[in-house]
Tab-separated table of C-alpha atoms in Angstrom:
chain	number	residue	atom	x	y	z
A	1	MET	CA	0.000	0.000	0.000
A	2	SER	CA	1.486	3.398	-1.006
A	3	SER	CA	1.744	6.246	1.514
A	4	ARG	CA	-1.094	8.057	-0.300
A	5	GLU	CA	-3.328	4.967	-0.113
A	6	GLU	CA	-2.444	4.610	3.545
A	7	ARG	CA	-3.455	8.146	4.465
A	8	GLU	CA	-6.623	7.920	2.349
A	9	TRP	CA	-7.780	4.600	3.741
A	10	TRP	CA	-9.193	5.818	7.059
A	11	PRO	CA	-11.210	8.844	5.802
A	12	ARG	CA	-12.655	6.714	2.987
A	13	LEU	CA	-13.689	4.054	5.465
A	14	LYS	CA	-15.339	6.650	7.738
A	15	ALA	CA	-17.319	8.175	4.867
A	16	ARG	CA	-18.341	4.755	3.558
A	17	ALA	CA	-19.575	3.779	7.028
A	18	ILE	CA	-21.920	6.795	6.997
A	19	ILE	CA	-23.174	5.971	3.487
A	20	LYS	CA	-23.828	2.401	4.617
A	21	GLU	CA	-25.427	3.352	7.934
A	22	LEU	CA	-27.835	5.769	6.232
A	23	LYS	CA	-28.551	3.283	3.435
A	24	ILE	CA	-27.775	5.835	0.747
A	25	SER	CA	-28.380	4.188	-2.590
A	26	HIS	CA	-28.866	7.084	-4.996
A	27	PRO	CA	-27.091	10.445	-5.488
A	28	SER	CA	-30.324	12.263	-4.592
A	29	ASP	CA	-30.177	10.665	-1.109
A	30	ILE	CA	-27.013	12.637	-0.344
A	31	SER	CA	-28.660	15.543	1.438
A	32	ILE	CA	-25.526	17.032	2.940
A	33	GLU	CA	-27.246	19.221	5.572
A	34	ASP	CA	-29.273	16.246	6.825
A	35	ILE	CA	-26.233	13.967	6.867
A	36	ALA	CA	-24.361	16.652	8.833
A	37	TRP	CA	-27.200	16.904	11.344
A	38	ASN	CA	-27.338	13.130	11.677
A	39	GLN	CA	-23.599	13.135	12.396
A	40	GLY	CA	-23.820	15.899	14.997
A	41	ALA	CA	-23.221	19.122	13.067
A	42	TRP	CA	-25.703	21.877	12.477
A	43	VAL	CA	-25.205	23.657	9.136
A	44	ILE	CA	-25.993	27.363	9.341
A	45	ASP	CA	-25.912	29.384	6.114
A	46	ASP	CA	-24.823	32.634	7.664
A	47	GLY	CA	-22.411	34.197	10.102
A	48	VAL	CA	-19.152	33.888	8.188
A	49	SER	CA	-17.930	36.210	5.478
A	50	GLY	CA	-14.157	36.114	5.918
A	51	CYS	CA	-14.015	32.416	5.011
A	52	ASP	CA	-16.135	29.875	3.128
A	53	ALA	CA	-16.950	27.649	6.090
A	54	ARG	CA	-16.178	27.277	9.767
A	55	LEU	CA	-16.650	24.314	12.066
A	56	LEU	CA	-16.840	24.939	15.789
A	57	HIS	CA	-16.884	21.878	17.943
A	58	THR	CA	-16.327	21.374	21.635
A	59	PRO	CA	-16.442	17.723	22.639
A	60	GLY	CA	-19.256	17.194	25.104
A	61	ALA	CA	-20.991	20.478	24.300
A	62	GLY	CA	-23.764	19.334	22.010
A	63	MET	CA	-24.065	19.855	18.275
A	64	ALA	CA	-21.068	21.223	16.417
A	65	ARG	CA	-21.875	24.405	14.519
A	66	LEU	CA	-20.920	24.445	10.875
A	67	ARG	CA	-21.223	27.939	9.460
A	68	VAL	CA	-21.198	28.415	5.694
A	69	ARG	CA	-20.796	31.691	3.853
A	70	LYS	CA	-24.231	32.874	2.770
A	71	ASN	CA	-24.880	32.314	-0.952
A	72	LEU	CA	-21.666	30.364	-1.402
A	73	SER	CA	-21.818	29.207	-4.994
A	74	PRO	CA	-21.833	27.152	-7.072
A	75	PRO	CA	-23.892	24.725	-4.952
A	76	GLY	CA	-21.300	22.012	-5.518
A	77	LYS	CA	-18.679	24.173	-3.840
A	78	ARG	CA	-20.972	24.673	-0.849
A	79	ARG	CA	-21.635	20.936	-0.578
A	80	PHE	CA	-17.941	20.161	-0.744
A	81	ALA	CA	-17.174	22.803	1.896
A	82	ILE	CA	-19.755	21.280	4.259
A	83	ALA	CA	-18.541	17.738	3.615
A	84	HIS	CA	-14.931	18.864	4.164
A	85	GLU	CA	-15.712	20.412	7.555
A	86	LEU	CA	-17.779	17.359	8.443
A	87	GLY	CA	-14.660	15.342	7.674
A	88	HIS	CA	-12.762	17.190	10.417
A	89	LEU	CA	-15.564	16.293	12.822
A	90	ALA	CA	-15.943	12.656	11.769
A	91	LEU	CA	-12.190	12.088	11.812
A	92	ARG	CA	-11.942	13.694	15.270
A	93	HIS	CA	-9.417	16.295	14.191
A	94	ARG	CA	-8.620	18.663	17.010
A	95	PRO	CA	-7.341	22.033	15.896
A	96	GLY	CA	-6.702	22.997	19.518
A	97	GLN	CA	-7.160	26.676	18.856
A	98	PRO	CA	-9.357	28.451	16.349
A	99	SER	CA	-7.220	28.032	13.266
A	100	GLU	CA	-7.461	28.129	9.535
A	101	CYS	CA	-7.418	25.332	7.036
A	102	SER	CA	-4.439	25.516	4.738
A	103	ASP	CA	-6.812	25.210	1.800
A	104	LYS	CA	-6.128	28.641	0.395
A	105	GLU	CA	-6.651	27.720	-3.186
A	106	PHE	CA	-9.480	25.396	-4.197
A	107	LEU	CA	-7.873	24.448	-7.492
A	108	ARG	CA	-4.879	23.179	-5.562
A	109	TRP	CA	-7.229	21.484	-3.200
A	110	TYR	CA	-5.245	18.370	-2.681
A	111	ASN	CA	-1.518	18.327	-3.167
A	112	GLY	CA	0.787	19.875	-0.631
A	113	GLN	CA	-1.753	20.260	2.129
A	114	SER	CA	-1.383	19.100	5.672
A	115	ASP	CA	-2.494	15.573	6.472
A	116	LYS	CA	-5.671	16.771	8.205
A	117	GLU	CA	-6.731	18.799	5.169
A	118	VAL	CA	-5.984	15.935	2.794
A	119	GLU	CA	-7.985	13.568	4.989
A	120	ALA	CA	-10.932	15.971	5.156
A	121	ASN	CA	-10.894	16.292	1.350
A	122	VAL	CA	-10.730	12.530	0.828
A	123	PHE	CA	-13.611	12.120	3.281
A	124	ALA	CA	-15.633	14.822	1.490
A	125	ALA	CA	-15.099	13.307	-1.964
A	126	GLU	CA	-16.137	9.867	-0.725
A	127	LEU	CA	-19.177	11.245	1.100
A	128	ILE	CA	-20.640	13.307	-1.722
A	129	MET	CA	-19.444	11.043	-4.557
A	130	PRO	CA	-19.455	7.569	-2.964
A	131	GLU	CA	-17.450	5.033	-4.903
A	132	SER	CA	-20.338	2.542	-4.791
A	133	LEU	CA	-22.597	4.990	-6.653
A	134	PHE	CA	-20.039	6.873	-8.733
A	135	GLU	CA	-17.910	4.077	-10.155
A	136	PRO	CA	-20.674	2.202	-12.038
A	137	ARG	CA	-21.706	5.467	-13.678
A	138	ALA	CA	-18.102	6.397	-14.537
A	139	THR	CA	-17.003	3.070	-15.977
A	140	SER	CA	-20.008	2.545	-18.211
A	141	THR	CA	-19.273	5.426	-20.566
A	142	ARG	CA	-16.364	6.597	-22.714
A	143	PRO	CA	-14.357	9.505	-21.307
A	144	SER	CA	-15.676	12.962	-22.120
A	145	LEU	CA	-16.376	16.199	-20.326
A	146	GLU	CA	-20.060	15.733	-21.166
A	147	THR	CA	-20.014	12.541	-19.071
A	148	ILE	CA	-18.320	14.414	-16.236
A	149	GLU	CA	-20.827	17.269	-16.481
A	150	LEU	CA	-23.665	14.765	-16.264
A	151	LEU	CA	-22.098	13.184	-13.185
A	152	ALA	CA	-21.594	16.643	-11.645
A	153	SER	CA	-25.283	17.310	-12.202
A	154	ASP	CA	-26.335	13.962	-10.685
A	155	PHE	CA	-24.115	14.340	-7.624
A	156	GLN	CA	-24.479	18.144	-7.368
A	157	THR	CA	-20.729	18.611	-7.325
A	158	THR	CA	-18.346	21.018	-9.017
A	159	LEU	CA	-16.842	20.185	-12.385
A	160	THR	CA	-13.325	20.127	-10.922
A	161	ALA	CA	-14.109	17.830	-7.983
A	162	THR	CA	-16.151	15.545	-10.268
A	163	ALA	CA	-13.401	15.398	-12.885
A	164	ILE	CA	-10.844	14.367	-10.250
A	165	ARG	CA	-13.206	11.709	-8.918
A	166	TYR	CA	-13.868	10.556	-12.465
A	167	VAL	CA	-10.217	9.913	-13.299
A	168	GLN	CA	-9.782	8.146	-9.962
A	169	LEU	CA	-12.577	5.690	-10.676
A	170	CYS	CA	-13.212	5.406	-14.435
A	171	GLY	CA	-10.589	2.738	-15.085
A	172	ARG	CA	-9.344	4.436	-18.299
A	173	LYS	CA	-6.037	5.952	-19.369
A	174	CYS	CA	-6.941	9.552	-18.686
A	175	ALA	CA	-5.945	12.632	-16.734
A	176	VAL	CA	-7.448	15.932	-15.737
A	177	VAL	CA	-5.244	19.004	-16.097
A	178	CYS	CA	-5.858	22.502	-14.827
A	179	SER	CA	-3.973	25.307	-16.553
A	180	ALA	CA	-3.586	28.935	-15.586
A	181	ASN	CA	-1.460	31.667	-17.125
A	182	ARG	CA	-0.689	29.367	-20.090
A	183	ARG	CA	0.947	26.827	-17.808
A	184	VAL	CA	-0.079	23.536	-16.225
A	185	ASP	CA	-1.182	24.350	-12.694
A	186	TRP	CA	-1.824	20.768	-11.655
A	187	CYS	CA	-2.492	17.368	-13.195
A	188	TRP	CA	-4.435	14.475	-11.771
A	189	PRO	CA	-3.784	11.208	-13.674
A	190	SER	CA	-5.877	8.045	-13.438
A	191	PRO	CA	-4.016	5.031	-12.020
A	192	GLU	CA	-3.922	3.670	-15.602
A	193	PHE	CA	-2.391	6.822	-17.134
A	194	HIS	CA	1.344	6.159	-16.940
A	195	TYR	CA	2.585	9.512	-18.198
A	196	TRP	CA	3.961	12.492	-16.384
A	197	ILE	CA	2.641	15.988	-17.069
A	198	LYS	CA	4.768	18.449	-15.178
A	199	ARG	CA	3.338	21.214	-13.049
A	200	GLY	CA	4.483	24.560	-14.451
A	201	GLN	CA	4.916	23.111	-17.940
A	202	GLU	CA	4.117	25.721	-20.593
A	203	LEU	CA	1.123	24.899	-22.819
A	204	ARG	CA	2.246	24.146	-26.372
A	205	GLY	CA	0.866	26.214	-29.239
A	206	ASN	CA	-0.706	23.179	-30.901
A	207	CYS	CA	-2.816	22.100	-27.937
A	208	TYR	CA	-6.407	23.325	-27.823
A	209	ALA	CA	-6.472	24.369	-24.163
A	210	ILE	CA	-4.298	27.353	-25.038
A	211	ASP	CA	-7.231	28.783	-27.047
A	212	PHE	CA	-8.743	29.798	-23.710
A	213	PHE	CA	-5.870	32.217	-23.181
A	214	GLU	CA	-5.548	33.285	-26.843
A	215	LYS	CA	-9.164	33.403	-28.078
A	216	GLY	CA	-11.141	33.568	-24.864
A	217	PRO	CA	-13.483	31.188	-23.043
A	218	HIS	CA	-15.868	30.803	-25.994
A	219	ALA	CA	-13.385	29.146	-28.351
A	220	LEU	CA	-15.279	26.168	-29.774
A	221	GLU	CA	-12.202	24.167	-30.775
A	222	MET	CA	-11.230	23.990	-27.131
A	223	ARG	CA	-14.642	22.710	-26.043
A	224	GLU	CA	-14.853	19.848	-28.534
A	225	ALA	CA	-12.925	16.617	-28.152
A	226	GLN	CA	-9.868	16.767	-30.410
A	227	GLU	CA	-7.021	14.432	-31.254
A	228	VAL	CA	-3.555	15.948	-30.853
A	229	PRO	CA	-0.041	14.482	-31.064
A	230	ARG	CA	0.755	12.971	-27.674
A	231	ASN	CA	3.978	14.955	-27.327
A	232	VAL	CA	1.911	18.167	-27.174
A	233	TRP	CA	1.049	17.196	-23.613
A	234	VAL	CA	3.578	14.549	-22.662
A	235	GLU	CA	7.235	15.459	-23.062
A	236	GLY	CA	9.351	12.942	-24.924
A	237	GLU	CA	6.405	11.045	-26.407
A	238	SER	CA	6.207	10.243	-30.086
A	239	VAL	CA	4.562	12.744	-32.414
A	240	ARG	CA	2.931	9.800	-34.215
A	241	ASP	CA	0.902	8.700	-31.188
A	242	SER	CA	-2.169	10.698	-30.343
A	243	ILE	CA	-4.070	11.780	-27.266
A	244	SER	CA	-7.621	13.146	-27.015
A	245	GLU	CA	-8.137	16.503	-25.370
A	246	GLN	CA	-11.251	18.411	-24.354
A	247	SER	CA	-11.491	21.531	-22.188
A	248	ARG	CA	-13.869	23.711	-20.254
A	249	PRO	CA	-13.155	27.262	-19.115
A	250	LEU	CA	-13.188	27.938	-15.381
A	251	THR	CA	-13.751	31.623	-15.979
A	252	SER	CA	-14.024	32.730	-12.382
A	253	TYR	CA	-10.591	31.237	-11.698
A	254	GLY	CA	-9.059	32.392	-15.013
A	255	SER	CA	-8.222	28.741	-15.631
A	256	VAL	CA	-9.056	25.969	-18.026
A	257	LEU	CA	-9.832	22.375	-17.105
A	258	THR	CA	-8.741	19.748	-19.623
A	259	LEU	CA	-9.558	16.078	-19.865
A	260	LEU	CA	-6.925	13.999	-21.666
A	261	TRP	CA	-7.392	10.384	-22.600
A	262	ILE	CA	-5.786	7.678	-24.660
A	263	ALA	CA	-8.089	5.284	-26.482
B	1	MET	CA	-27.081	-0.151	11.997
B	2	LYS	CA	-28.563	2.052	14.696
B	3	PRO	CA	-31.816	0.622	16.112
B	4	ASN	CA	-33.775	3.824	15.488
B	5	ASN	CA	-33.141	3.553	11.756
B	6	LYS	CA	-34.742	0.136	11.575
B	7	ARG	CA	-38.267	1.095	12.554
B	8	PRO	CA	-38.933	3.544	9.727
B	9	SER	CA	-37.558	1.085	7.229
B	10	GLU	CA	-39.899	-1.672	8.403
B	11	ALA	CA	-42.843	0.701	8.592
B	12	GLY	CA	-42.006	1.986	5.114
B	13	GLN	CA	-41.968	-1.568	3.829
B	14	PHE	CA	-45.383	-2.144	5.426
B	15	LEU	CA	-46.771	0.930	3.675
B	16	ASN	CA	-45.265	-0.083	0.367
B	17	ASN	CA	-46.916	-3.477	0.725
B	18	LEU	CA	-50.224	-1.861	1.618
B	19	GLU	CA	-49.957	0.456	-1.370
B	20	SER	CA	-49.202	-2.420	-3.730
B	21	ILE	CA	-52.157	-4.391	-2.328
B	22	LEU	CA	-54.460	-1.426	-2.831
B	23	ALA	CA	-53.124	-0.850	-6.331
B	24	ASP	CA	-53.271	-4.531	-7.127
B	25	ALA	CA	-55.924	-5.429	-9.680
B	26	SER	CA	-56.189	-8.958	-8.292
B	27	PRO	CA	-59.396	-9.933	-6.492
B	28	ALA	CA	-57.667	-9.629	-3.083
B	29	GLY	CA	-56.571	-6.029	-3.742
B	30	GLU	CA	-59.891	-5.005	-5.237
B	31	GLU	CA	-61.692	-6.731	-2.403
B	32	LEU	CA	-59.733	-4.831	0.219
B	33	ALA	CA	-60.163	-1.497	-1.567
B	34	GLU	CA	-63.882	-2.159	-2.027
B	35	SER	CA	-64.260	-3.115	1.593
B	36	LEU	CA	-62.544	0.139	2.633
B	37	ARG	CA	-64.848	2.156	0.356
B	38	GLU	CA	-67.891	0.421	1.827
B	39	ASP	CA	-66.699	1.513	5.247
B	40	GLY	CA	-66.485	5.093	4.000
B	41	PHE	CA	-62.733	5.267	3.398
B	42	ASP	CA	-60.956	6.466	0.285
B	43	PRO	CA	-58.088	3.936	-0.188
B	44	GLY	CA	-55.837	6.539	-1.877
B	45	GLN	CA	-56.449	9.105	0.827
B	46	LEU	CA	-55.915	6.465	3.506
B	47	ASP	CA	-52.548	5.585	2.012
B	48	ASN	CA	-51.538	9.294	1.973
B	49	ASP	CA	-52.701	9.780	5.556
B	50	LEU	CA	-50.774	6.739	6.719
B	51	ARG	CA	-47.637	7.989	4.992
B	52	GLU	CA	-47.981	11.403	6.627
B	53	LEU	CA	-48.517	9.762	10.008
B	54	LEU	CA	-45.455	7.629	9.491
B	55	LYS	CA	-43.391	10.696	8.554
B	56	GLN	CA	-44.328	12.302	11.853
B	57	HIS	CA	-44.054	9.323	14.161
B	58	ALA	CA	-41.524	7.039	12.499
B	59	PRO	CA	-39.550	9.330	10.228
B	60	THR	CA	-36.588	8.264	8.150
B	61	TRP	CA	-33.226	9.669	9.260
B	62	LYS	CA	-33.562	12.341	6.584
B	63	GLN	CA	-37.072	13.439	7.596
B	64	LYS	CA	-36.034	13.471	11.250
B	65	ALA	CA	-32.910	15.530	10.522
B	66	GLU	CA	-34.821	17.986	8.348
B	67	ARG	CA	-37.530	18.500	10.961
B	68	GLU	CA	-35.035	19.002	13.779
B	69	ARG	CA	-32.918	21.383	11.687
B	70	GLN	CA	-35.930	23.518	10.863
B	71	ALA	CA	-36.870	23.678	14.538
B	72	ALA	CA	-33.298	24.580	15.525
B	73	LEU	CA	-33.157	27.393	12.970
B	74	LYS	CA	-35.998	29.150	14.776
B	75	THR	CA	-33.821	29.385	17.889
B	76	LEU	CA	-31.037	31.269	16.119
B	77	SER	CA	-30.511	34.805	17.293
B	78	LYS	CA	-31.349	37.381	14.643
B	79	ALA	CA	-30.490	40.519	16.528
B	80	LYS	CA	-26.728	40.102	16.765
B	81	ALA	CA	-25.893	42.452	13.901
B	82	ALA	CA	-27.502	45.338	15.707
B	83	LEU	CA	-25.214	45.038	18.731
B	84	SER	CA	-23.123	48.072	19.441
B	85	ARG	CA	-20.041	46.285	20.711
B	86	THR	CA	-16.553	47.155	19.618
B	87	ARG	CA	-14.399	44.480	18.023
B	88	ALA	CA	-12.099	44.481	21.044
B	89	GLU	CA	-15.062	43.897	23.351
B	90	THR	CA	-16.249	40.970	21.234
B	91	GLU	CA	-12.746	39.480	21.266
B	92	GLN	CA	-12.649	39.862	25.043
B	93	LEU	CA	-16.014	38.104	25.365
B	94	ILE	CA	-14.820	35.265	23.131
B	95	GLN	CA	-11.741	34.816	25.295
B	96	SER	CA	-13.732	34.838	28.527
B	97	THR	CA	-16.241	32.310	27.133
B	98	VAL	CA	-13.389	29.998	26.082
B	99	ASP	CA	-11.871	30.392	29.579
B	100	ALA	CA	-15.218	29.615	31.212
B	101	MET	CA	-15.583	26.493	29.056
B	102	GLN	CA	-12.145	25.313	30.078
B	103	LYS	CA	-13.047	25.822	33.737
B	104	LEU	CA	-16.023	23.522	33.131
B	105	GLY	CA	-13.537	20.917	32.018
B	106	ALA	CA	-14.069	21.076	28.268
B	107	PRO	CA	-11.674	18.375	27.074
B	108	ALA	CA	-10.132	20.736	24.524
B	109	THR	CA	-10.321	24.392	23.756
B	110	ALA	CA	-13.207	24.996	21.374
B	111	GLY	CA	-11.641	24.411	18.020
B	112	ALA	CA	-12.671	26.026	14.798
B	113	TYR	CA	-11.677	24.940	11.327
B	114	HIS	CA	-11.984	27.620	8.708
B	115	GLN	CA	-12.085	26.882	5.034
B	116	LYS	CA	-10.494	29.444	2.715
B	117	PHE	CA	-9.844	31.808	5.574
B	118	GLN	CA	-9.132	35.402	4.618
B	119	THR	CA	-9.871	37.465	7.637
B	120	ALA	CA	-12.220	37.382	10.607
B	121	THR	CA	-14.744	40.124	9.997
B	122	ASP	CA	-16.718	41.720	12.849
B	123	ALA	CA	-19.732	39.593	11.840
B	124	ASP	CA	-17.537	36.462	11.911
B	125	LEU	CA	-16.495	37.264	15.464
B	126	GLU	CA	-20.104	37.871	16.511
B	127	SER	CA	-21.217	34.517	15.129
B	128	LEU	CA	-18.188	32.835	16.721
B	129	LEU	CA	-19.183	34.318	20.061
B	130	GLU	CA	-22.786	33.197	19.529
B	131	ASP	CA	-21.661	29.647	18.715
B	132	LEU	CA	-19.272	29.543	21.659
B	133	GLU	CA	-21.959	30.798	24.027
B	134	ALA	CA	-24.356	28.098	22.784
B	135	GLN	CA	-21.726	25.434	23.397
B	136	TYR	CA	-20.911	26.921	26.810
B	137	GLU	CA	-24.621	26.732	27.765
B	138	ALA	CA	-24.737	23.115	26.572
B	139	LEU	CA	-21.663	22.316	28.682
B	140	LYS	CA	-23.175	24.037	31.736
B	141	ALA	CA	-26.429	22.108	31.315
B	142	LYS	CA	-24.526	18.855	30.972
B	143	LYS	CA	-22.459	19.569	34.093
B	144	SER	CA	-25.525	20.439	36.176
B	145	ASN	CA	-27.174	17.168	35.132
B	146	GLU	CA	-24.163	15.103	36.163
């Protein structure tokens, strides 16, 4: 078992236990406020404006209070924020003093965070996109952003969180890449995708994701699935081999999310 | 599985069975529906009434959580924004509440996790104080019951 698998094992197990206990069998059963209440946290949509969410819990002092920024949107972001804070509660994290999560940047929501933050994110992903419900839907279709958008709609999750979950569970050679300022910001490969896309790597002129920065978020070529030479994305790969690429603009972040896959 | 989750599931199964009997076109289903009508009952209405009764008295975990959440929301203070406290006074009150909770033997200082923290606004501090006070009251009540 790798060190990542080791640190993800416990939060996954905790989230799965809740899914099992509550007999959740359909994405529409995942009412995050009701699950939070059932697990001892009261979600209040008000009272914080300097952060997205805040969990206050004193062991032995009744319900934890989970404040969420009013009108936090999109709804998927709100759900993830609640599930993340619920993760701290379920995993019995003790901040000791009022403190801040190191999650400063949602698009870098995973790598480089402290163990507690990683665990809370793993818990949240498993709770709102349970493997038992997500995997059958992800493996039964060919990779595309349309599939991921449909899953995001079913599970009421953000495109980014859904795309990461998709590559984790779809069983295909694919990866999700987020680019900002014409460079790769992060890449999340599926276990089957044995290529390395470097963080900070400059986007090549012949990839389609770069259209977001050159032509704007409405560039159609970027939105449609396209075949490009594999070396456009993967350094050192043959120009004769191809890779499929499809992107969506994340306008509010000034970023573009790309799905890559090899047939 | 928690015992209190079992009852609604069994009761739900009972209702589903009843509904399928009433909807059943077989002689047994028709017979039962007819017999209910003869006694002045509307089988459809009866099914709805039973479901509503079940929701109230043997709710699923989701119905129970939703009902309790709605009731709890009514207890939330709405007048906090109008308070004329300075930020320093609010911070002082937060500190004294945390101290009081520790004196009651709270196993750890009240901990707060923030997501995407930028800064604690005055309103954030007010709601933190409100939440701390609620937890302090819960601790006090627990201690007095011990």
